Short mmCIF file of C-alpha atoms in Angstrom, two decimals:
data_model
loop_
_atom_site.label_atom_id
_atom_site.label_comp_id
_atom_site.label_asym_id
_atom_site.label_seq_id
_atom_site.Cartn_x
_atom_site.Cartn_y
_atom_site.Cartn_z
CA MET H 1 -39.60 157.08 184.46
CA THR H 2 -42.27 155.57 182.29
CA ALA H 3 -45.68 154.91 183.84
CA LYS H 4 -44.95 151.20 183.77
CA THR H 5 -41.84 151.51 185.92
CA GLY H 6 -42.79 154.53 188.03
CA GLY H 7 -41.34 154.01 191.52
CA LEU H 8 -39.75 150.75 190.26
CA GLU H 9 -43.08 148.98 190.82
CA GLY H 10 -42.96 145.42 189.51
CA ILE H 11 -39.22 145.61 188.78
CA ILE H 12 -37.13 142.80 190.30
CA VAL H 13 -33.75 144.10 191.42
CA GLY H 14 -32.26 141.06 193.11
CA ASP H 15 -32.64 137.78 194.97
CA THR H 16 -33.41 137.37 198.67
CA SER H 17 -33.96 134.49 201.06
CA ILE H 18 -35.15 136.70 203.93
CA SER H 19 -38.87 137.27 203.34
CA THR H 20 -41.74 137.03 200.89
CA VAL H 21 -44.34 139.78 200.68
CA GLY H 22 -47.72 139.79 198.98
CA LYS H 23 -47.65 136.49 197.14
CA GLU H 24 -51.13 136.10 195.60
CA GLY H 25 -51.86 139.59 196.91
CA ILE H 26 -51.65 138.55 200.56
CA GLY H 27 -49.19 136.73 202.81
CA LEU H 28 -45.94 137.53 204.59
CA THR H 29 -43.22 135.10 205.65
CA TYR H 30 -39.87 135.54 207.38
CA ARG H 31 -37.41 132.90 206.16
CA GLY H 32 -40.38 130.65 205.35
CA TYR H 33 -42.34 131.16 208.59
CA ASP H 34 -45.82 132.68 208.30
CA ILE H 35 -46.28 136.01 210.09
CA HIS H 36 -49.39 134.72 211.89
CA ASP H 37 -47.41 131.84 213.44
CA LEU H 38 -44.58 134.15 214.47
CA ALA H 39 -46.94 136.73 215.99
CA ALA H 40 -48.85 134.04 217.89
CA HIS H 41 -45.97 131.94 219.20
CA ALA H 42 -42.63 133.81 219.01
CA SER H 43 -41.02 136.74 220.78
CA PHE H 44 -39.37 139.63 218.96
CA GLU H 45 -35.97 138.37 220.10
CA GLU H 46 -36.67 134.99 218.48
CA VAL H 47 -37.65 136.74 215.26
CA ALA H 48 -34.58 139.00 215.32
CA TYR H 49 -32.39 135.92 215.79
CA LEU H 50 -34.18 134.21 212.90
CA LEU H 51 -33.63 137.16 210.58
CA LEU H 52 -30.01 137.76 211.57
CA TYR H 53 -28.77 134.20 212.03
CA GLY H 54 -31.04 132.33 209.60
CA THR H 55 -32.76 129.87 211.97
CA LEU H 56 -35.10 129.96 214.93
CA PRO H 57 -33.05 129.70 218.13
CA THR H 58 -33.19 126.81 220.57
CA LEU H 59 -34.18 127.72 224.12
CA THR H 60 -30.51 127.83 225.15
CA GLU H 61 -29.60 129.99 222.15
CA LEU H 62 -32.51 132.35 222.83
CA GLN H 63 -31.57 132.76 226.49
CA ALA H 64 -27.98 133.52 225.51
CA TYR H 65 -29.12 135.99 222.84
CA CYS H 66 -31.43 137.84 225.23
CA GLU H 67 -28.62 138.04 227.77
CA LYS H 68 -26.30 139.40 225.09
CA LEU H 69 -28.77 142.14 224.15
CA PHE H 70 -29.30 142.90 227.84
CA LYS H 71 -25.57 143.60 228.24
CA LEU H 72 -25.39 145.78 225.10
CA ARG H 73 -27.90 148.41 226.27
CA ARG H 74 -25.44 150.75 227.97
CA LEU H 75 -24.56 153.99 226.14
CA PRO H 76 -21.11 155.61 225.93
CA ASN H 77 -20.84 158.85 227.90
CA GLU H 78 -20.00 160.77 224.71
CA LEU H 79 -23.29 159.63 223.19
CA LYS H 80 -25.23 160.64 226.30
CA LEU H 81 -23.71 164.12 226.04
CA LEU H 82 -24.80 164.34 222.41
CA LEU H 83 -28.32 163.27 223.33
CA GLU H 84 -28.44 166.01 225.96
CA THR H 85 -27.28 168.53 223.33
CA ILE H 86 -29.88 167.61 220.71
CA PRO H 87 -32.87 169.96 221.17
CA GLY H 88 -35.93 168.60 222.91
CA SER H 89 -37.96 169.96 220.00
CA ALA H 90 -36.24 167.63 217.51
CA HIS H 91 -38.27 164.83 215.96
CA PRO H 92 -37.33 161.51 217.59
CA MET H 93 -36.42 160.09 214.18
CA GLU H 94 -33.81 162.82 213.84
CA VAL H 95 -32.53 161.83 217.27
CA LEU H 96 -32.08 158.23 216.18
CA ARG H 97 -30.51 159.19 212.85
CA THR H 98 -27.95 161.37 214.63
CA SER H 99 -27.23 159.09 217.59
CA ILE H 100 -26.76 155.99 215.42
CA SER H 101 -24.31 157.98 213.32
CA MET H 102 -22.50 159.11 216.48
CA LEU H 103 -22.24 155.54 217.74
CA GLY H 104 -20.63 154.72 214.42
CA THR H 105 -17.83 157.18 215.17
CA LEU H 106 -17.34 155.80 218.70
CA GLU H 107 -17.55 152.11 217.79
CA PRO H 108 -16.70 152.10 214.06
CA GLU H 109 -17.01 148.96 212.00
CA SER H 110 -13.67 147.19 212.26
CA SER H 111 -12.10 143.90 213.31
CA GLN H 112 -13.21 144.83 216.84
CA TYR H 113 -16.77 145.77 215.87
CA LYS H 114 -17.94 143.48 213.07
CA ASP H 115 -21.25 143.81 211.25
CA GLN H 116 -23.02 141.04 213.18
CA GLU H 117 -21.95 142.60 216.47
CA ILE H 118 -23.05 146.06 215.34
CA ALA H 119 -26.49 144.74 214.40
CA ASP H 120 -27.01 143.25 217.86
CA ARG H 121 -25.63 146.39 219.50
CA LEU H 122 -28.06 148.64 217.65
CA ILE H 123 -31.06 146.41 218.39
CA ALA H 124 -30.09 146.46 222.07
CA CYS H 125 -29.32 150.15 222.54
CA THR H 126 -31.69 151.99 220.22
CA PRO H 127 -34.36 152.10 222.96
CA SER H 128 -31.65 153.46 225.27
CA MET H 129 -30.78 156.25 222.83
CA LEU H 130 -34.37 157.22 222.25
CA LEU H 131 -35.53 157.21 225.87
CA TYR H 132 -32.36 158.81 227.28
CA TRP H 133 -33.01 161.82 225.03
CA TYR H 134 -36.76 161.77 225.70
CA GLN H 135 -36.53 161.63 229.48
CA PHE H 136 -33.73 164.20 229.65
CA HIS H 137 -35.65 166.80 227.67
CA HIS H 138 -39.22 165.99 228.71
CA ASN H 139 -38.79 164.98 232.34
CA ASN H 140 -35.41 166.51 233.29
CA GLY H 141 -33.92 163.15 234.19
CA ARG H 142 -30.83 161.18 233.25
CA LEU H 143 -31.66 157.53 232.72
CA GLU H 144 -29.46 154.72 233.93
CA THR H 145 -30.09 152.81 230.72
CA TRP H 146 -28.77 149.49 232.00
CA HIS H 147 -30.84 149.61 235.20
CA SER H 148 -33.79 147.47 234.16
CA GLU H 149 -34.79 143.91 234.95
CA GLU H 150 -36.80 143.74 231.72
CA LYS H 151 -35.19 141.17 229.44
CA THR H 152 -37.34 141.84 226.35
CA THR H 153 -36.90 144.79 224.00
CA ALA H 154 -40.60 145.64 224.35
CA GLY H 155 -40.52 145.53 228.14
CA TYR H 156 -37.30 147.53 228.31
CA PHE H 157 -38.69 150.25 226.05
CA LEU H 158 -41.90 150.52 228.07
CA GLN H 159 -40.12 150.61 231.42
CA LEU H 160 -37.78 153.37 230.28
CA LEU H 161 -40.74 155.31 228.90
CA HIS H 162 -43.11 154.99 231.87
CA ASN H 163 -40.58 154.46 234.65
CA LYS H 164 -42.45 151.37 235.83
CA LYS H 165 -42.82 147.72 234.96
CA PRO H 166 -45.37 147.27 232.15
CA SER H 167 -48.34 144.95 232.39
CA ASP H 168 -47.97 141.60 230.68
CA GLU H 169 -50.69 142.54 228.17
CA ILE H 170 -49.08 145.82 227.13
CA ARG H 171 -45.62 144.27 226.96
CA ARG H 172 -46.89 141.52 224.68
CA ALA H 173 -48.81 143.98 222.50
CA VAL H 174 -45.63 145.95 221.81
CA ASP H 175 -43.65 142.72 221.41
CA VAL H 176 -46.06 141.52 218.71
CA SER H 177 -45.89 144.90 216.97
CA LEU H 178 -42.10 144.60 216.80
CA ILE H 179 -42.49 141.20 215.14
CA LEU H 180 -44.91 142.65 212.58
CA TYR H 181 -42.60 145.56 211.76
CA ALA H 182 -39.34 143.56 211.77
CA GLU H 183 -39.03 142.83 208.06
CA HIS H 184 -40.81 143.58 204.78
CA GLU H 185 -38.62 142.70 201.80
CA LEU H 186 -37.48 145.60 199.55
CA ASN H 187 -39.51 148.44 200.99
CA ALA H 188 -38.10 151.94 200.57
CA SER H 189 -35.89 152.00 203.68
CA THR H 190 -34.53 148.49 203.16
CA PHE H 191 -33.74 149.29 199.55
CA ALA H 192 -31.95 152.46 200.69
CA ALA H 193 -29.87 150.39 203.11
CA ARG H 194 -28.96 147.92 200.38
CA VAL H 195 -28.04 150.69 197.93
CA THR H 196 -25.68 152.19 200.51
CA ALA H 197 -24.25 148.79 201.40
CA SER H 198 -23.71 148.03 197.71
CA THR H 199 -21.21 150.89 197.46
CA GLY H 200 -18.98 149.22 200.05
CA SER H 201 -19.91 151.76 202.70
CA ASP H 202 -19.87 150.93 206.41
CA PHE H 203 -22.70 149.27 208.31
CA TYR H 204 -23.76 152.39 210.21
CA SER H 205 -24.05 154.45 207.02
CA ALA H 206 -26.40 151.86 205.54
CA ILE H 207 -28.57 151.95 208.67
CA VAL H 208 -28.62 155.76 208.75
CA SER H 209 -29.73 155.76 205.10
CA ALA H 210 -32.61 153.50 206.09
CA VAL H 211 -33.57 155.65 209.09
CA GLY H 212 -33.65 158.76 206.93
CA THR H 213 -35.87 157.00 204.40
CA LEU H 214 -38.23 155.69 207.08
CA ARG H 215 -38.64 159.26 208.36
CA GLY H 216 -41.00 160.11 205.47
CA PRO H 217 -44.77 160.02 206.09
CA LEU H 218 -45.32 157.86 203.00
CA HIS H 219 -43.29 155.11 204.68
CA GLY H 220 -42.74 154.86 208.44
CA GLY H 221 -44.41 158.10 209.45
CA ALA H 222 -47.81 156.86 208.32
CA ASN H 223 -48.68 155.52 211.78
CA GLU H 224 -48.14 158.96 213.32
CA GLU H 225 -50.32 160.60 210.66
CA ALA H 226 -53.01 157.95 211.17
CA MET H 227 -53.10 158.67 214.92
CA ARG H 228 -53.43 162.39 214.37
CA LEU H 229 -56.34 161.75 212.04
CA ILE H 230 -58.13 159.29 214.35
CA SER H 231 -57.71 161.67 217.29
CA LEU H 232 -59.77 164.33 215.51
CA TYR H 233 -63.00 162.44 216.20
CA LYS H 234 -64.92 161.58 219.36
CA THR H 235 -67.54 159.33 217.77
CA PRO H 236 -67.79 157.03 214.74
CA ASP H 237 -70.43 159.31 213.20
CA GLN H 238 -68.09 162.30 213.44
CA ALA H 239 -65.39 160.20 211.80
CA GLU H 240 -67.68 159.15 208.97
CA LYS H 241 -68.63 162.75 208.22
CA GLY H 242 -65.02 163.95 208.41
CA ILE H 243 -63.53 161.18 206.28
CA LYS H 244 -66.17 161.58 203.59
CA GLU H 245 -65.39 165.31 203.45
CA MET H 246 -61.68 164.56 203.13
CA LEU H 247 -62.32 162.10 200.33
CA ALA H 248 -64.56 164.62 198.55
CA ASN H 249 -61.66 167.11 198.75
CA LYS H 250 -59.29 164.42 197.42
CA GLU H 251 -57.17 164.49 200.60
CA LYS H 252 -54.91 161.52 201.31
CA ILE H 253 -55.93 159.24 204.19
CA MET H 254 -52.83 157.69 205.73
CA GLY H 255 -52.73 154.03 206.74
CA PHE H 256 -54.71 152.52 203.86
CA GLY H 257 -53.74 150.50 200.82
CA HIS H 258 -50.36 149.04 200.02
CA ARG H 259 -47.97 149.02 197.10
CA VAL H 260 -47.54 145.22 197.23
CA TYR H 261 -50.60 143.76 198.94
CA LYS H 262 -53.62 143.79 196.65
CA ILE H 263 -56.24 142.04 198.81
CA SER H 264 -55.28 142.74 202.42
CA ASP H 265 -52.29 143.39 204.67
CA PRO H 266 -51.85 140.15 206.65
CA ARG H 267 -50.39 142.11 209.57
CA SER H 268 -53.40 144.40 209.93
CA ASP H 269 -55.85 141.96 211.52
CA ILE H 270 -53.19 140.89 214.02
CA ILE H 271 -52.52 144.39 215.31
CA LYS H 272 -56.24 145.26 215.04
CA SER H 273 -57.04 142.48 217.51
CA TRP H 274 -54.53 144.00 219.93
CA SER H 275 -55.99 147.47 219.48
CA ARG H 276 -59.46 146.11 220.25
CA LYS H 277 -58.19 144.24 223.32
CA LEU H 278 -56.31 147.25 224.71
CA SER H 279 -59.19 149.65 224.05
CA SER H 280 -61.32 147.98 226.73
CA GLN H 281 -58.98 149.31 229.43
CA ALA H 282 -58.19 152.70 227.88
CA LYS H 283 -59.73 156.02 228.92
CA ASP H 284 -60.28 156.94 225.30
CA GLY H 285 -61.09 153.45 224.12
CA TYR H 286 -63.76 154.93 221.88
CA LEU H 287 -60.97 155.63 219.40
CA TYR H 288 -61.08 151.95 218.44
CA ALA H 289 -64.70 152.33 217.31
CA VAL H 290 -63.69 155.49 215.47
CA SER H 291 -60.96 153.51 213.71
CA GLU H 292 -63.36 150.77 212.71
CA ARG H 293 -65.74 153.28 211.17
CA ILE H 294 -62.89 154.90 209.21
CA GLU H 295 -61.89 151.43 207.98
CA LYS H 296 -65.47 150.78 206.82
CA ILE H 297 -65.75 154.12 205.01
CA MET H 298 -62.42 153.62 203.24
CA TRP H 299 -63.52 150.18 202.03
CA ASP H 300 -67.02 151.27 201.02
CA GLU H 301 -65.87 154.41 199.24
CA LYS H 302 -62.41 153.50 197.88
CA LYS H 303 -62.03 149.71 198.30
CA LEU H 304 -58.88 150.37 200.32
CA PHE H 305 -57.93 148.11 203.24
CA PRO H 306 -56.00 149.19 206.35
CA ASN H 307 -52.29 148.45 206.40
CA LEU H 308 -50.19 147.73 209.48
CA ASP H 309 -49.74 151.41 210.29
CA PHE H 310 -53.44 152.18 210.76
CA TYR H 311 -54.30 150.00 213.76
CA SER H 312 -50.73 150.20 215.10
CA ALA H 313 -51.55 153.83 215.81
CA THR H 314 -54.35 153.14 218.30
CA ALA H 315 -52.60 150.06 219.69
CA TYR H 316 -49.55 152.16 220.59
CA HIS H 317 -51.75 154.99 221.85
CA PHE H 318 -53.58 152.62 224.20
CA CYS H 319 -50.16 151.52 225.51
CA GLY H 320 -49.52 155.12 226.59
CA ILE H 321 -46.88 155.74 223.91
CA PRO H 322 -46.60 159.35 222.64
CA THR H 323 -47.41 159.67 218.93
CA ASP H 324 -43.97 161.09 218.06
CA LEU H 325 -42.39 157.83 219.24
CA PHE H 326 -44.40 155.58 216.92
CA THR H 327 -41.97 155.63 213.99
CA PRO H 328 -38.90 155.13 216.23
CA ILE H 329 -40.53 151.88 217.42
CA PHE H 330 -40.62 150.92 213.74
CA VAL H 331 -36.83 151.50 213.71
CA MET H 332 -36.35 149.35 216.81
CA ALA H 333 -38.07 146.49 215.00
CA ARG H 334 -36.82 146.97 211.45
CA LEU H 335 -33.16 147.12 212.51
CA SER H 336 -33.29 143.32 212.42
CA GLY H 337 -34.61 143.23 208.87
CA TRP H 338 -32.32 146.00 207.63
CA SER H 339 -29.31 144.21 209.11
CA ALA H 340 -30.26 140.90 207.51
CA HIS H 341 -30.50 142.63 204.13
CA ILE H 342 -27.13 144.35 204.57
CA PHE H 343 -25.55 140.97 205.32
CA GLU H 344 -27.24 139.50 202.25
CA GLN H 345 -26.16 142.39 200.02
CA ARG H 346 -22.58 142.09 201.17
CA GLY H 347 -22.63 138.32 200.67
CA ASN H 348 -23.19 138.65 196.92
CA ASN H 349 -22.58 142.29 196.20
CA ARG H 350 -23.05 144.24 193.03
CA LEU H 351 -23.32 148.02 192.95
CA ILE H 352 -26.98 149.00 192.65
CA ARG H 353 -27.17 151.54 189.82
CA PRO H 354 -30.49 151.65 187.92
CA GLU H 355 -31.06 153.64 184.75
CA ALA H 356 -33.55 156.45 184.09
CA ASN H 357 -35.90 157.06 181.20
CA TYR H 358 -34.83 160.47 179.89
CA VAL H 359 -37.73 162.84 179.09
CA GLY H 360 -35.80 166.12 178.82
CA PRO H 361 -34.93 168.32 175.80
CA ALA H 362 -33.30 166.84 172.69
CA PRO H 363 -29.65 167.77 172.05
CA ARG H 364 -29.41 171.50 171.31
CA PRO H 365 -26.65 174.08 170.69
CA PHE H 366 -25.24 176.09 173.56
CA THR H 367 -26.30 179.76 173.46
CA PRO H 368 -23.61 182.30 174.45
CA ILE H 369 -24.67 184.41 177.43
CA GLU H 370 -24.83 187.65 175.43
CA ASP H 371 -27.37 186.08 173.07
CA ARG H 372 -29.79 184.71 175.71
#
């Protein structure tokens, strides 16, 4: 690729009516609604409905949708057996990649299981997959994945994780994070899903492509890497010294800057406010102050702003969520955006097949093996 088109930056590959990202260097909307309004006033289920069905639901429609998701949480016995077989040492993203693929063999896309139904099914049961595996291997228990009075995705996830009803504050913090992670135009994983969908492949294959892409630390895994970095320091002064040393050694600091946003990530301040709020009740709440100092150093030294992943790390940590589960939460949220893009791709499909800028040898004669 030439420098101008490296990573396809600045190249428009298609039309979308789902979201806008980084207009004037800032801003994020889902189907025309500003992310700040959605995070302040909506639930994740409302946002998922908006992305999948095109409009915000009425109260009656929302209640029916939540009830539908509630009933779709149960896992087939064959899938439970697979989750018990997957090693406890596996990365949770590998667990989701494999279990989503397995569900695709048990409930394949067909006249019985259509794409819209599969999207809702995956949004409903992905927390079940993840926590069934986690509790079986880490706490020697078999979850009854439908046995929860929690009607929200955030509350259901937290109850399965902690085996108790979450506080309203923690539930809402995770709910808002799901809204912030739900959709982000043609990011790497969404583009992967659309490329797979463009070949005429099945819905599950497109989602698995996206999960595999999100697995990388330069995309979804950044929140995990940010948490590991923040956890190295006990005080802001320690953080300042450590980060400056890393920058001097030209090491990459995860969770800063963005390919599209040029001024700030509009989601960052929203999740930062939740991290600050949750830190007041956390045993290691000092990590928020550590995060703030890292943010200041990165701006002062590199003029880089925090993206969503940076403060999501401490927000999730203060909710008692293990670091290895951070990126799977991203999956739980982004399933709604991925699905909306697969529908859109299928609605006006053309095989996605870009061209490369060849920089290899000029045409040359073949040399027989005895002459090499």
